[in-house]
Amino acid sequence: MKVCTRKSFSTFHFQLYYVILPFKNKPDFIMIELTNNTDENKKSLNFIETIVEKDLAEGKNNGRIQTRFPPEPNGYLHIGHAKAICLDFGIAKKYGGICNLRFDDTNPVKEDVEYVDSIMEDIQWLGFQWENVFYASDYFGQLWDFAVQLIKKGKAYIDEQSSEEIAKQKGTPTQPGIESPFRNRPVEENLDLFQKMNEGAFEEGSMVLRAKIDMASPNMHFRDPIIYRIIKHPHHRTGTQWKAYPMYDFAHGESDYFEGVTHSLCTLEFEVHRPLYDWFIDELKTDDYRPRQIEFNRLNLTYTVMSKRKLLQLVKEGLVNGWDDPRMPTICGFRRRGYTPASIHKFIDKIGYTKYDGIIDVALLEHAVRENLNAKAPRVSAVINPVKLIITNYPEGQTEMMEAINNPEDESMGSHEIAFSRELYIEQEDFMEDAPKKYFRMTPGQEVRLKNAYIVKCTGCKKNAGGEIEEVYAEYDPNTKSGMPESNRKVKGTIHWVSVEHSIPAEVRLYDRLFDCENPSEEKDKDFREMLNPDSLKIVSGCRVEAELAKAKPLDHFQFQRLGYFNLDPDSTKDHLIFNRTVSLKDTWSKIAKNEG
RNA sequence: UGUCCCAUAGUGUAAUUGGUAACAUGUCAGAUUCUGGCUCUGAAGAGUUUAGGUUCGAGCCCUAAUGGGACAGCCA
């Protein structure tokens, strides 16, 4: 055995050793990495990891790393959140830190425990576990005290103007705002009103607490931002205890500070909030510690929308069948569609984290699921649009059990049996009376292999009065059974089938992209409902699947051979099997067929 | 003549300032195949938005322009 080191790599913090094993025919090159951190070192760091490593190298926060995933419980998580989750939990894990789940529940009107539960379920399904669960509402007391402190310092005041008035005075991005007439209200009066505001003495909208900063600031967020408003709607956790609630800008950074977050990762649209985030923390902090907000690009995917508002609208207006409709980009939608956590991780790993706000081709996502399911999904036979095939020279009443390999990619998955008989179903698509040259399937005079069974030669078909194909006929060659010595004869095509008598009925749901246009969010002047793809769901009943599938459990993955990856829908019952198409197989034939006209 | 952010093949990401700008996906071709899948081989596809500057040397640093985005909720 020879071991050689590559000197040229010595500047990196890992070393590669090529070990050449002296096997005669197949010298195996095995790369062994002698470090504790295997994969990570090979890959270049993203800009956030670079920052984290720099902070670590400088000894910031005594080498402590803490992140948080901070959803508002006002909707279901989508694949964009998955990207944030992978980052928040991933950074903590990679650098030996912790990641907490914190619900940013500062607006009781929009929030609900239903969402809290689904969020936790989705994070865990993705394979992550938080260190602690926190709620911004846990800090309402501390935040209140901080607000009082600001008032006492003369840095906050109660404004009694209407929201319209305040908006008007705010100015525009290019014009400075003007100061509120209430801006210099005495401290005592502010404290008194703030107290009463929370006791329910005033109506919603009648007054707010504002930070006194700079109405002429070029950053709109500094123009005396509202930090407390009156909401009388009960809170899903604190009930009616509070009537005055902190705004996001006032709650978020402070919550990070209370918890000891070191790196507060969020999406790009919060970039302009960062100076304010820092401003509040500067007012609050009593030591050198300060959490650091870093923004990365949010995930945009082609042919779908990612905004919670629009997703909610799709659900509320019944344009889809709920949050977990398999066409939705929600995590529960992907789960029901048949995506695996591994495929989502793979996808997110490939797209990376930058500050460039682009849109990602769903083809990348689809590739990730195909790759994952190709490795793990058992192969089965299913006929979605059946037509009868009769093997005219096969004995009536005879049945043979054929061996079907579960997964050619993974021998350890073994095999199962599938019943073969005289009468079968094949796909309507797999028979053509007049076929083009490159059609390798069932057509009179042509031989095809029936997967896992015999080579058959098509002899003709029977049509009804309307010209529709009712039955297809073929003769089999008994010497060509799969596995037999003479079975290796070359035939161009192989098609799948199920036995009429032994197969079971099923419903199959074929999903396609939800929207017709690549970037629905970009078409600002169009109603996004007009861009919906009318064919995004096709329900096909009367499908026939092999008996093996009676054993399927909800969400089990399968490859329907030659068709795609499918999973059993949770609504499926013993008497009514329902399969969802996760993604089709790549289909080069359809391209050829198209080009041939 | 607001502040902030961004700009590398179709898409996404990479490239201690120094070798012919790399990878994935997508596209096209071919091989293989009892899945028109997978796998394998190959090809096309950017000369790094533009113009200056610094440098022996710039995708990378500086300046400006151009284009795109975020910010004017009592949402987060």
XYZ file of C-alpha atoms (C1' of nucleotides) in Angstrom:
673
model
C 0.000 0.000 0.000
C 1.304 3.384 -0.997
C 0.403 6.507 0.816
C 1.232 9.800 -0.751
C 0.601 13.253 0.598
C 0.039 16.274 -1.501
C 2.303 19.028 -0.293
C 0.452 21.612 -2.274
C -2.530 21.246 -0.018
C -0.610 21.834 3.147
C -1.628 25.449 3.366
C -5.218 24.414 3.915
C -6.346 23.258 7.299
C -6.802 19.715 6.117
C -4.673 17.204 4.349
C -5.543 14.716 1.722
C -4.067 11.289 1.606
C -4.471 9.205 -1.488
C -4.339 5.563 -0.618
C -3.739 3.286 -3.535
C -4.808 -0.252 -2.862
C -2.963 -2.755 -5.039
C -5.912 -4.673 -6.496
C -5.168 -6.205 -9.874
C -7.953 -5.031 -12.084
C -9.569 -2.280 -10.221
C -7.191 -0.030 -8.386
C -9.370 1.821 -5.936
C -8.558 5.380 -5.166
C -9.801 6.208 -1.760
C -9.598 9.677 -0.400
C -9.223 9.778 3.328
C -9.358 13.011 5.188
C -7.621 12.999 8.486
C -9.513 15.728 10.252
C -12.459 15.872 12.575
C -14.419 18.192 10.342
C -14.737 16.330 7.092
C -17.077 17.850 4.547
C -16.986 21.400 5.748
C -13.320 21.971 5.148
C -13.473 21.097 1.493
C -16.240 23.547 0.773
C -15.647 27.227 0.591
C -17.349 29.171 3.329
C -20.350 31.327 2.648
C -20.132 34.959 3.716
C -21.911 34.303 7.004
C -19.601 31.471 7.955
C -16.706 33.739 7.097
C -18.019 36.370 9.500
C -18.632 33.789 12.204
C -15.138 32.365 11.854
C -13.644 35.815 12.001
C -15.615 36.612 15.149
C -14.458 33.343 16.629
C -10.854 34.061 15.704
C -11.120 37.462 17.370
C -12.461 35.868 20.497
C -15.776 37.694 20.421
C -18.373 36.579 22.950
C -15.744 34.258 24.441
C -16.126 31.958 21.496
C -19.802 31.449 22.144
C -22.122 30.988 19.152
C -25.867 31.360 19.533
C -28.527 31.742 16.870
C -32.276 31.654 16.806
C -35.047 30.857 14.390
C -37.693 33.553 14.986
C -40.945 32.895 13.103
C -44.127 34.803 13.772
C -46.828 32.206 14.425
C -49.167 33.639 11.834
C -48.906 31.071 9.075
C -47.335 27.849 7.952
C -43.654 27.565 7.222
C -42.578 27.452 3.576
C -39.448 26.378 1.788
C -37.997 29.853 2.248
C -38.196 29.306 5.990
C -36.473 25.970 5.476
C -33.552 27.894 4.050
C -33.425 30.092 7.155
C -33.849 27.073 9.440
C -30.955 25.246 7.813
C -28.786 28.319 8.328
C -29.786 29.116 11.909
C -29.509 25.556 13.122
C -26.653 24.745 10.757
C -24.382 27.561 11.926
C -25.015 26.675 15.561
C -24.234 23.045 14.944
C -21.169 23.643 12.809
C -19.570 25.940 15.356
C -20.586 24.117 18.500
C -23.209 26.662 19.515
C -26.907 26.537 20.208
C -29.989 27.544 18.308
C -33.274 28.439 19.978
C -36.727 28.601 18.553
C -38.328 31.932 19.330
C -41.823 32.884 18.352
C -42.018 36.552 17.474
C -45.534 36.883 18.793
C -45.933 40.618 19.215
C -49.094 40.999 17.163
C -51.940 38.980 18.725
C -54.367 39.844 15.947
C -52.603 37.650 13.428
C -51.306 34.875 15.592
C -52.606 31.545 16.726
C -51.470 28.381 18.519
C -52.419 26.409 15.433
C -49.400 27.960 13.793
C -47.143 27.427 16.775
C -47.815 23.711 16.603
C -47.334 23.390 12.869
C -44.088 25.355 12.994
C -42.632 23.052 15.607
C -43.734 19.996 13.677
C -42.178 21.252 10.460
C -38.836 22.144 12.028
C -38.591 18.702 13.562
C -39.619 17.027 10.358
C -36.726 18.802 8.695
C -34.523 17.118 11.256
C -33.662 19.973 13.594
C -34.089 20.294 17.331
C -33.981 23.585 19.159
C -32.235 24.087 22.459
C -35.104 26.118 24.003
C -38.472 27.412 22.926
C -38.880 31.097 23.696
C -41.589 33.614 22.943
C -41.160 37.322 22.471
C -44.212 37.525 24.724
C -42.032 36.106 27.517
C -40.237 39.450 27.437
C -43.234 41.776 27.494
C -42.366 42.741 31.063
C -38.722 43.448 30.317
C -39.629 45.305 27.150
C -42.090 47.405 29.095
C -39.418 48.334 31.593
C -37.074 49.243 28.795
C -39.727 51.460 27.221
C -40.264 53.190 30.556
C -36.535 53.698 30.801
C -36.518 55.338 27.366
C -39.367 57.624 28.376
C -37.495 58.633 31.495
C -34.443 59.416 29.421
C -36.611 61.663 27.273
C -36.155 59.327 24.320
C -39.740 58.232 23.886
C -43.102 59.959 23.926
C -46.790 59.306 23.578
C -48.220 60.555 20.300
C -51.970 61.053 20.135
C -52.194 61.704 16.433
C -54.014 59.416 14.026
C -52.031 56.949 11.986
C -52.807 59.026 8.873
C -51.395 62.116 10.513
C -48.286 60.297 11.608
C -47.816 58.823 8.170
C -48.140 62.230 6.597
C -45.547 63.733 8.906
C -43.147 60.923 8.239
C -42.083 62.456 4.940
C -40.888 60.300 2.090
C -37.592 58.585 1.400
C -36.443 61.734 -0.383
C -38.018 64.305 1.900
C -37.501 64.743 5.636
C -40.425 64.375 7.986
C -41.735 66.892 10.469
C -41.926 66.598 14.207
C -45.072 65.661 16.052
C -46.690 68.340 18.229
C -46.598 65.791 21.065
C -42.883 65.231 20.734
C -41.918 67.296 23.751
C -44.568 66.117 26.127
C -43.267 66.064 29.724
C -41.847 62.776 30.991
C -44.416 62.408 33.786
C -47.280 62.792 31.366
C -45.743 60.238 29.018
C -45.344 57.751 31.843
C -48.895 58.270 32.957
C -50.377 57.880 29.492
C -48.206 54.862 28.725
C -49.478 53.200 31.888
C -53.099 53.978 31.057
C -52.591 52.881 27.488
C -51.847 49.428 28.773
C -54.730 49.439 31.218
C -57.255 49.751 28.466
C -58.152 53.353 29.102
C -57.807 54.272 25.427
C -59.111 52.965 22.176
C -56.981 51.189 19.607
C -55.339 53.716 17.335
C -55.835 56.616 19.707
C -52.207 56.823 20.740
C -48.820 55.175 20.351
C -45.450 55.284 22.026
C -42.726 56.556 19.728
C -38.967 56.611 20.118
C -37.632 60.129 19.824
C -34.821 59.914 17.305
C -34.652 62.039 14.165
C -37.507 63.037 11.883
C -35.025 64.138 9.245
C -33.004 60.939 9.158
C -32.305 59.589 5.688
C -33.254 56.206 7.121
C -37.038 56.169 7.399
C -36.866 53.823 10.348
C -35.256 56.516 12.450
C -38.092 59.011 12.001
C -39.490 58.501 15.485
C -40.492 54.869 14.999
C -43.591 53.612 16.760
C -42.563 51.143 19.428
C -45.841 50.430 21.231
C -49.420 50.360 20.014
C -52.756 49.488 21.571
C -54.260 46.121 20.627
C -57.289 44.829 22.473
C -57.422 41.475 20.758
C -56.481 38.768 23.257
C -53.028 37.282 22.861
C -52.748 33.539 22.308
C -50.416 33.207 25.273
C -50.823 36.221 27.541
C -54.559 36.602 27.090
C -55.840 40.042 28.103
C -52.947 40.882 30.405
C -51.589 43.480 27.978
C -53.276 46.138 25.930
C -50.104 47.759 24.665
C -47.843 45.633 22.518
C -44.288 46.265 21.320
C -43.559 46.527 17.602
C -41.134 44.225 15.814
C -38.282 46.726 15.780
C -38.559 47.249 19.475
C -38.943 43.587 20.367
C -36.649 41.708 18.060
C -33.189 42.990 18.827
C -33.967 43.250 22.513
C -35.177 39.655 22.581
C -31.929 38.645 20.914
C -30.089 40.577 23.596
C -32.048 39.037 26.487
C -31.357 35.568 25.163
C -27.691 36.059 24.417
C -27.893 35.594 20.669
C -24.536 36.255 19.041
C -25.524 36.131 15.382
C -29.006 37.215 14.442
C -29.538 35.972 10.918
C -32.405 37.311 8.880
C -33.361 38.115 5.332
C -32.286 41.056 3.214
C -35.378 43.211 3.682
C -34.309 43.833 7.269
C -31.080 45.459 6.171
C -32.490 48.975 6.643
C -33.714 47.988 10.086
C -30.246 47.117 11.290
C -29.209 50.629 12.359
C -32.342 50.802 14.481
C -31.723 47.319 15.823
C -28.310 48.557 16.928
C -29.684 51.831 18.269
C -32.083 50.138 20.670
C -29.455 47.703 21.849
C -27.052 50.550 22.493
C -29.695 52.145 24.685
C -30.273 48.873 26.493
C -26.955 47.157 26.881
C -24.947 47.373 30.042
C -21.832 45.519 28.923
C -19.796 44.813 25.807
C -21.992 42.053 24.531
C -24.163 42.849 21.570
C -25.945 40.541 19.134
C -25.063 41.088 15.508
C -27.664 41.119 12.770
C -26.587 39.681 9.420
C -28.848 39.567 6.393
C -28.904 37.005 3.605
C -30.975 36.548 0.454
C -34.399 35.041 0.789
C -35.394 32.117 -1.378
C -37.402 32.790 -4.514
C -38.473 29.874 -6.652
C -39.758 29.901 -10.202
C -43.441 29.176 -10.851
C -44.546 29.784 -7.283
C -45.040 32.531 -4.730
C -43.456 32.723 -1.338
C -45.217 35.563 0.411
C -47.280 34.530 3.403
C -49.996 36.941 2.381
C -50.442 35.314 -1.011
C -50.194 31.800 0.352
C -52.867 32.655 2.892
C -54.994 34.044 0.105
C -54.638 30.840 -1.916
C -55.837 28.886 1.083
C -58.627 31.241 2.131
C -60.073 31.573 -1.348
C -59.994 27.843 -1.896
C -57.644 28.117 -4.839
C -55.747 25.240 -3.278
C -56.892 22.619 -0.809
C -55.295 23.939 2.349
C -51.826 24.742 3.592
C -50.641 21.228 2.909
C -51.923 21.084 -0.632
C -49.090 19.334 -2.479
C -48.867 22.256 -4.887
C -48.065 24.683 -2.094
C -44.443 25.651 -1.402
C -45.114 25.124 2.294
C -43.079 22.563 4.169
C -46.214 20.565 4.925
C -47.137 20.842 1.241
C -43.793 19.426 0.177
C -44.076 16.721 2.794
C -47.454 15.659 1.502
C -46.199 15.908 -2.047
C -43.530 13.344 -1.219
C -40.428 15.460 -0.770
C -37.998 14.126 1.796
C -36.121 16.201 4.370
C -32.894 14.981 2.776
C -33.906 16.325 -0.603
C -34.710 19.724 0.864
C -31.389 19.839 2.690
C -29.566 18.915 -0.470
C -31.320 21.620 -2.413
C -30.673 24.297 0.167
C -27.094 23.253 0.457
C -26.663 23.691 -3.272
C -28.221 27.138 -3.571
C -26.137 28.697 -0.825
C -26.416 31.989 1.023
C -25.436 35.304 -0.519
C -26.709 38.849 -0.704
C -27.836 38.553 -4.289
C -31.595 38.501 -4.582
C -32.248 36.143 -7.481
C -34.802 33.536 -8.380
C -33.994 29.873 -8.371
C -35.113 27.467 -11.057
C -37.350 24.752 -9.547
C -35.400 22.338 -11.722
C -32.728 22.482 -9.022
C -35.246 21.402 -6.400
C -36.684 18.705 -8.620
C -33.239 17.359 -9.285
C -32.619 17.135 -5.555
C -35.738 15.021 -4.927
C -35.145 12.795 -7.902
C -31.632 12.131 -6.739
C -32.749 11.301 -3.225
C -35.759 9.215 -4.208
C -33.797 7.389 -6.892
C -31.596 6.103 -4.102
C -34.339 5.163 -1.668
C -37.710 4.620 -3.339
C -38.777 1.033 -4.092
C -39.746 0.394 -7.710
C -43.283 -0.755 -8.305
C -45.587 -1.081 -11.280
C -48.583 1.126 -11.732
C -50.673 1.860 -14.782
C -52.264 5.266 -14.740
C -54.250 5.136 -17.976
C -54.916 1.441 -18.473
C -55.729 -0.414 -21.655
C -56.080 -4.177 -21.693
C -53.298 -6.292 -23.181
C -54.158 -9.938 -23.886
C -51.367 -12.435 -24.322
C -53.247 -14.690 -26.710
C -50.912 -17.690 -26.463
C -50.663 -17.638 -22.673
C -52.793 -20.285 -20.924
C -56.058 -19.014 -19.513
C -56.242 -19.139 -15.755
C -52.481 -19.450 -15.327
C -50.586 -17.160 -12.976
C -46.852 -16.772 -12.523
C -45.140 -14.827 -9.778
C -42.369 -12.710 -11.252
C -39.489 -11.342 -9.257
C -39.248 -7.559 -9.213
C -36.077 -5.928 -7.931
C -36.997 -3.239 -5.420
C -34.193 -0.894 -6.281
C -31.429 -1.479 -8.812
C -29.441 1.263 -7.062
C -29.493 -0.592 -3.758
C -29.247 -4.359 -3.682
C -29.964 -4.460 0.039
C -33.535 -3.415 -0.637
C -34.250 -6.876 -2.023
C -37.161 -7.755 -4.245
C -40.854 -8.531 -4.249
C -43.192 -10.604 -6.390
C -45.630 -9.421 -8.979
C -48.328 -11.612 -10.516
C -48.311 -12.198 -14.263
C -51.281 -13.582 -16.167
C -52.954 -13.725 -19.568
C -54.765 -10.443 -19.207
C -52.763 -7.368 -18.301
C -53.091 -3.634 -18.248
C -50.561 -1.418 -19.947
C -50.478 2.331 -20.439
C -52.581 3.601 -23.317
C -49.504 5.592 -24.272
C -47.525 2.407 -24.708
C -49.540 1.240 -27.689
C -49.784 2.902 -31.076
C -51.322 1.407 -34.147
C -49.253 3.532 -36.502
C -46.050 4.350 -34.750
C -43.148 6.577 -35.740
C -39.733 5.000 -36.258
C -38.317 5.721 -32.849
C -41.329 4.387 -30.977
C -39.967 1.430 -29.059
C -43.194 0.292 -27.473
C -46.191 -1.809 -28.392
C -47.096 -1.583 -32.054
C -48.173 -4.358 -34.423
C -45.273 -6.569 -35.480
C -42.842 -5.149 -32.898
C -41.367 -6.931 -29.914
C -41.146 -5.383 -26.483
C -40.032 -6.621 -23.116
C -42.647 -6.696 -20.410
C -40.638 -5.607 -17.392
C -39.702 -8.532 -15.153
C -41.582 -10.933 -17.457
C -41.573 -12.021 -21.094
C -40.760 -10.572 -24.440
C -44.018 -10.247 -26.369
C -44.792 -9.448 -29.967
C -47.737 -7.256 -30.691
C -50.220 -8.817 -33.072
C -52.964 -6.217 -33.258
C -55.802 -4.596 -31.402
C -59.563 -4.312 -31.194
C -61.328 -0.987 -31.559
C -64.822 0.052 -30.693
C -67.222 1.817 -33.006
C -65.706 5.159 -32.098
C -62.258 4.003 -33.124
C -60.959 3.820 -29.576
C -58.601 1.028 -28.679
C -60.354 -1.523 -26.479
C -57.867 -4.337 -26.349
C -54.327 -4.913 -27.508
C -53.120 -8.371 -28.485
C -49.712 -9.935 -28.281
C -47.990 -13.312 -28.212
C -45.312 -14.148 -25.718
C -42.105 -16.096 -26.180
C -41.961 -18.599 -23.287
C -38.168 -18.788 -23.474
C -37.667 -15.173 -22.672
C -38.837 -14.989 -19.083
C -36.630 -12.643 -17.108
C -33.704 -14.483 -15.634
C -33.874 -17.427 -18.070
C -30.867 -18.258 -20.260
C -32.526 -17.136 -23.477
C -33.947 -14.008 -22.001
C -31.097 -11.798 -23.049
C -32.323 -11.230 -26.548
C -32.163 -7.560 -27.318
C -35.406 -5.695 -27.729
C -35.577 -1.980 -27.981
C -38.323 -1.236 -25.534
C -39.388 -2.324 -22.080
C -42.805 -1.425 -20.757
C -44.494 -1.885 -17.410
C -47.768 -3.686 -16.796
C -50.016 -5.067 -14.083
C -52.243 -8.103 -14.089
C -55.945 -7.417 -14.595
C -56.955 -9.945 -11.992
C -54.240 -9.259 -9.424
C -53.860 -5.506 -9.580
C -55.817 -3.126 -7.363
C -57.546 0.128 -8.215
C -56.149 3.478 -7.180
C -56.518 7.184 -7.651
C -53.515 9.127 -8.776
C -53.049 12.868 -8.403
C -50.738 14.448 -10.909
C -49.320 17.787 -9.873
C -47.764 20.427 -12.006
C -46.463 23.907 -11.294
C -48.985 26.126 -9.498
C -48.393 29.118 -11.751
C -47.981 29.458 -15.484
C -45.490 32.243 -15.301
C -41.956 31.967 -14.097
C -42.050 34.769 -11.584
C -45.615 35.585 -10.531
C -44.435 38.104 -7.952
C -42.788 40.184 -10.623
C -45.980 40.773 -12.621
C -47.173 43.555 -10.391
C -50.025 44.750 -12.570
C -51.616 41.317 -12.931
C -53.799 39.615 -10.385
C -51.792 36.622 -9.362
C -54.898 34.470 -9.514
C -54.967 34.924 -13.269
C -51.533 33.407 -13.477
C -52.534 30.151 -11.812
C -51.923 27.082 -13.908
C -55.357 25.557 -14.586
C -53.711 22.143 -14.995
C -51.774 22.186 -11.764
C -53.787 19.231 -10.499
C -55.111 16.321 -12.501
C -56.970 13.666 -10.625
C -56.921 10.364 -12.431
C -59.160 7.608 -11.154
C -59.362 4.112 -12.505
C -55.636 3.557 -12.246
C -54.352 0.074 -11.565
C -51.444 -0.651 -9.277
C -49.713 -3.865 -8.345
C -50.986 -5.694 -5.256
C -47.789 -4.955 -3.349
C -49.035 -1.396 -2.865
C -51.855 -2.526 -0.600
C -49.142 -2.561 2.094
C -48.215 1.069 1.591
C -48.359 3.384 4.583
C -49.108 7.119 4.432
C -46.255 9.149 2.947
C -44.364 6.023 1.815
C -42.335 6.773 -1.287
C -42.333 4.721 -4.454
C -41.068 4.927 -7.938
C -43.831 3.988 -10.330
C -41.563 2.583 -12.969
C -41.183 4.709 -16.065
C -43.596 7.290 -14.623
C -42.194 9.070 -11.636
C -41.974 9.191 -7.886
C -45.206 8.906 -5.943
C -46.227 8.667 -2.335
C -49.318 7.511 -0.548
C -51.521 10.430 0.404
C -52.527 10.613 4.086
C -56.184 10.718 3.010
C -55.779 7.344 1.383
C -57.778 4.420 2.776
C -57.646 0.690 2.239
C -60.598 0.823 -0.103
C -59.517 3.990 -1.825
C -55.814 4.266 -2.442
C -54.579 7.735 -3.356
C -51.119 8.448 -4.664
C -49.523 11.839 -5.196
C -46.967 12.350 -7.902
C -43.976 13.944 -6.226
C -42.112 14.496 -9.467
C -42.040 12.767 -12.811
C -39.038 10.887 -14.093
C -36.959 12.784 -16.603
C -38.587 12.102 -19.903
C -36.440 12.263 -23.007
C -39.049 10.421 -25.051
C -41.579 13.209 -24.784
C -39.002 15.567 -26.267
C -38.294 13.219 -29.142
C -42.004 12.709 -29.751
C -42.541 16.444 -29.780
C -39.764 17.027 -32.305
C -41.145 14.328 -34.578
C -44.359 16.286 -34.607
C -30.719 65.330 -6.694
C -32.386 60.529 0.042
C -30.224 56.125 2.784
C -28.798 51.177 2.411
C -27.809 46.669 -0.458
C -26.643 43.837 -4.920
C -24.353 42.664 -10.137
C -19.650 36.067 -12.584
C -22.664 30.849 -18.526
C -30.178 30.167 -19.020
C -30.505 29.448 -13.381
C -27.873 29.190 -8.671
C -23.124 29.118 -6.480
C -17.329 29.166 -6.529
C -12.576 31.230 -7.571
C -5.343 33.362 -0.732
C -5.155 39.878 -6.578
C -1.126 35.686 -10.388
C -1.940 29.064 -14.905
C -6.920 28.370 -20.153
C -12.760 31.827 -14.589
C -14.611 26.320 -11.657
C -18.955 23.392 -9.807
C -24.083 22.002 -9.847
C -28.356 22.223 -12.562
C -30.428 22.963 -17.273
C -29.626 22.268 -22.807
C -27.652 19.259 -26.938
C -25.094 14.792 -28.699
C -23.365 9.765 -27.949
C -22.608 5.085 -25.000
C -24.932 1.765 -21.689
C -29.549 -0.088 -19.893
C -35.071 -5.620 -18.736
C -37.207 1.878 -16.298
C -36.754 6.437 -23.188
C -34.932 6.515 -15.394
C -30.070 5.921 -13.183
C -24.942 5.711 -14.759
C -20.935 7.058 -18.178
C -18.596 10.177 -22.190
C -18.535 14.508 -24.821
C -20.256 19.424 -26.553
C -22.228 24.169 -26.572
C -22.825 28.068 -23.162
C -19.812 33.692 -19.263
C -14.274 36.401 -20.465
C -16.929 38.420 -14.847
C -22.710 45.211 -16.350
C -19.822 49.710 -18.260
C -15.886 53.432 -17.925
C -11.809 54.989 -15.490
C -7.983 54.312 -11.528
C -4.244 51.609 -8.346
C -0.857 47.451 -9.508
C 4.293 44.012 -12.906
C -0.633 41.713 -12.621
C -7.792 43.058 -11.081
C -13.749 38.868 -11.303
C -11.584 40.356 -6.536
C -9.155 46.856 -4.220
C -10.783 52.407 -5.316
C -14.078 56.062 -8.015
C -18.058 56.921 -11.059
C -21.880 55.419 -14.252
C -25.681 51.848 -15.600
C -29.139 48.253 -14.140
C -31.828 45.737 -10.162
C -33.704 45.582 -5.107
C -35.143 47.229 0.073
C -37.103 51.438 3.030
C -42.718 56.123 3.409
C -47.740 49.491 8.381
C -50.163 51.407 14.782
C -47.195 43.884 10.039
C -43.093 40.716 10.935
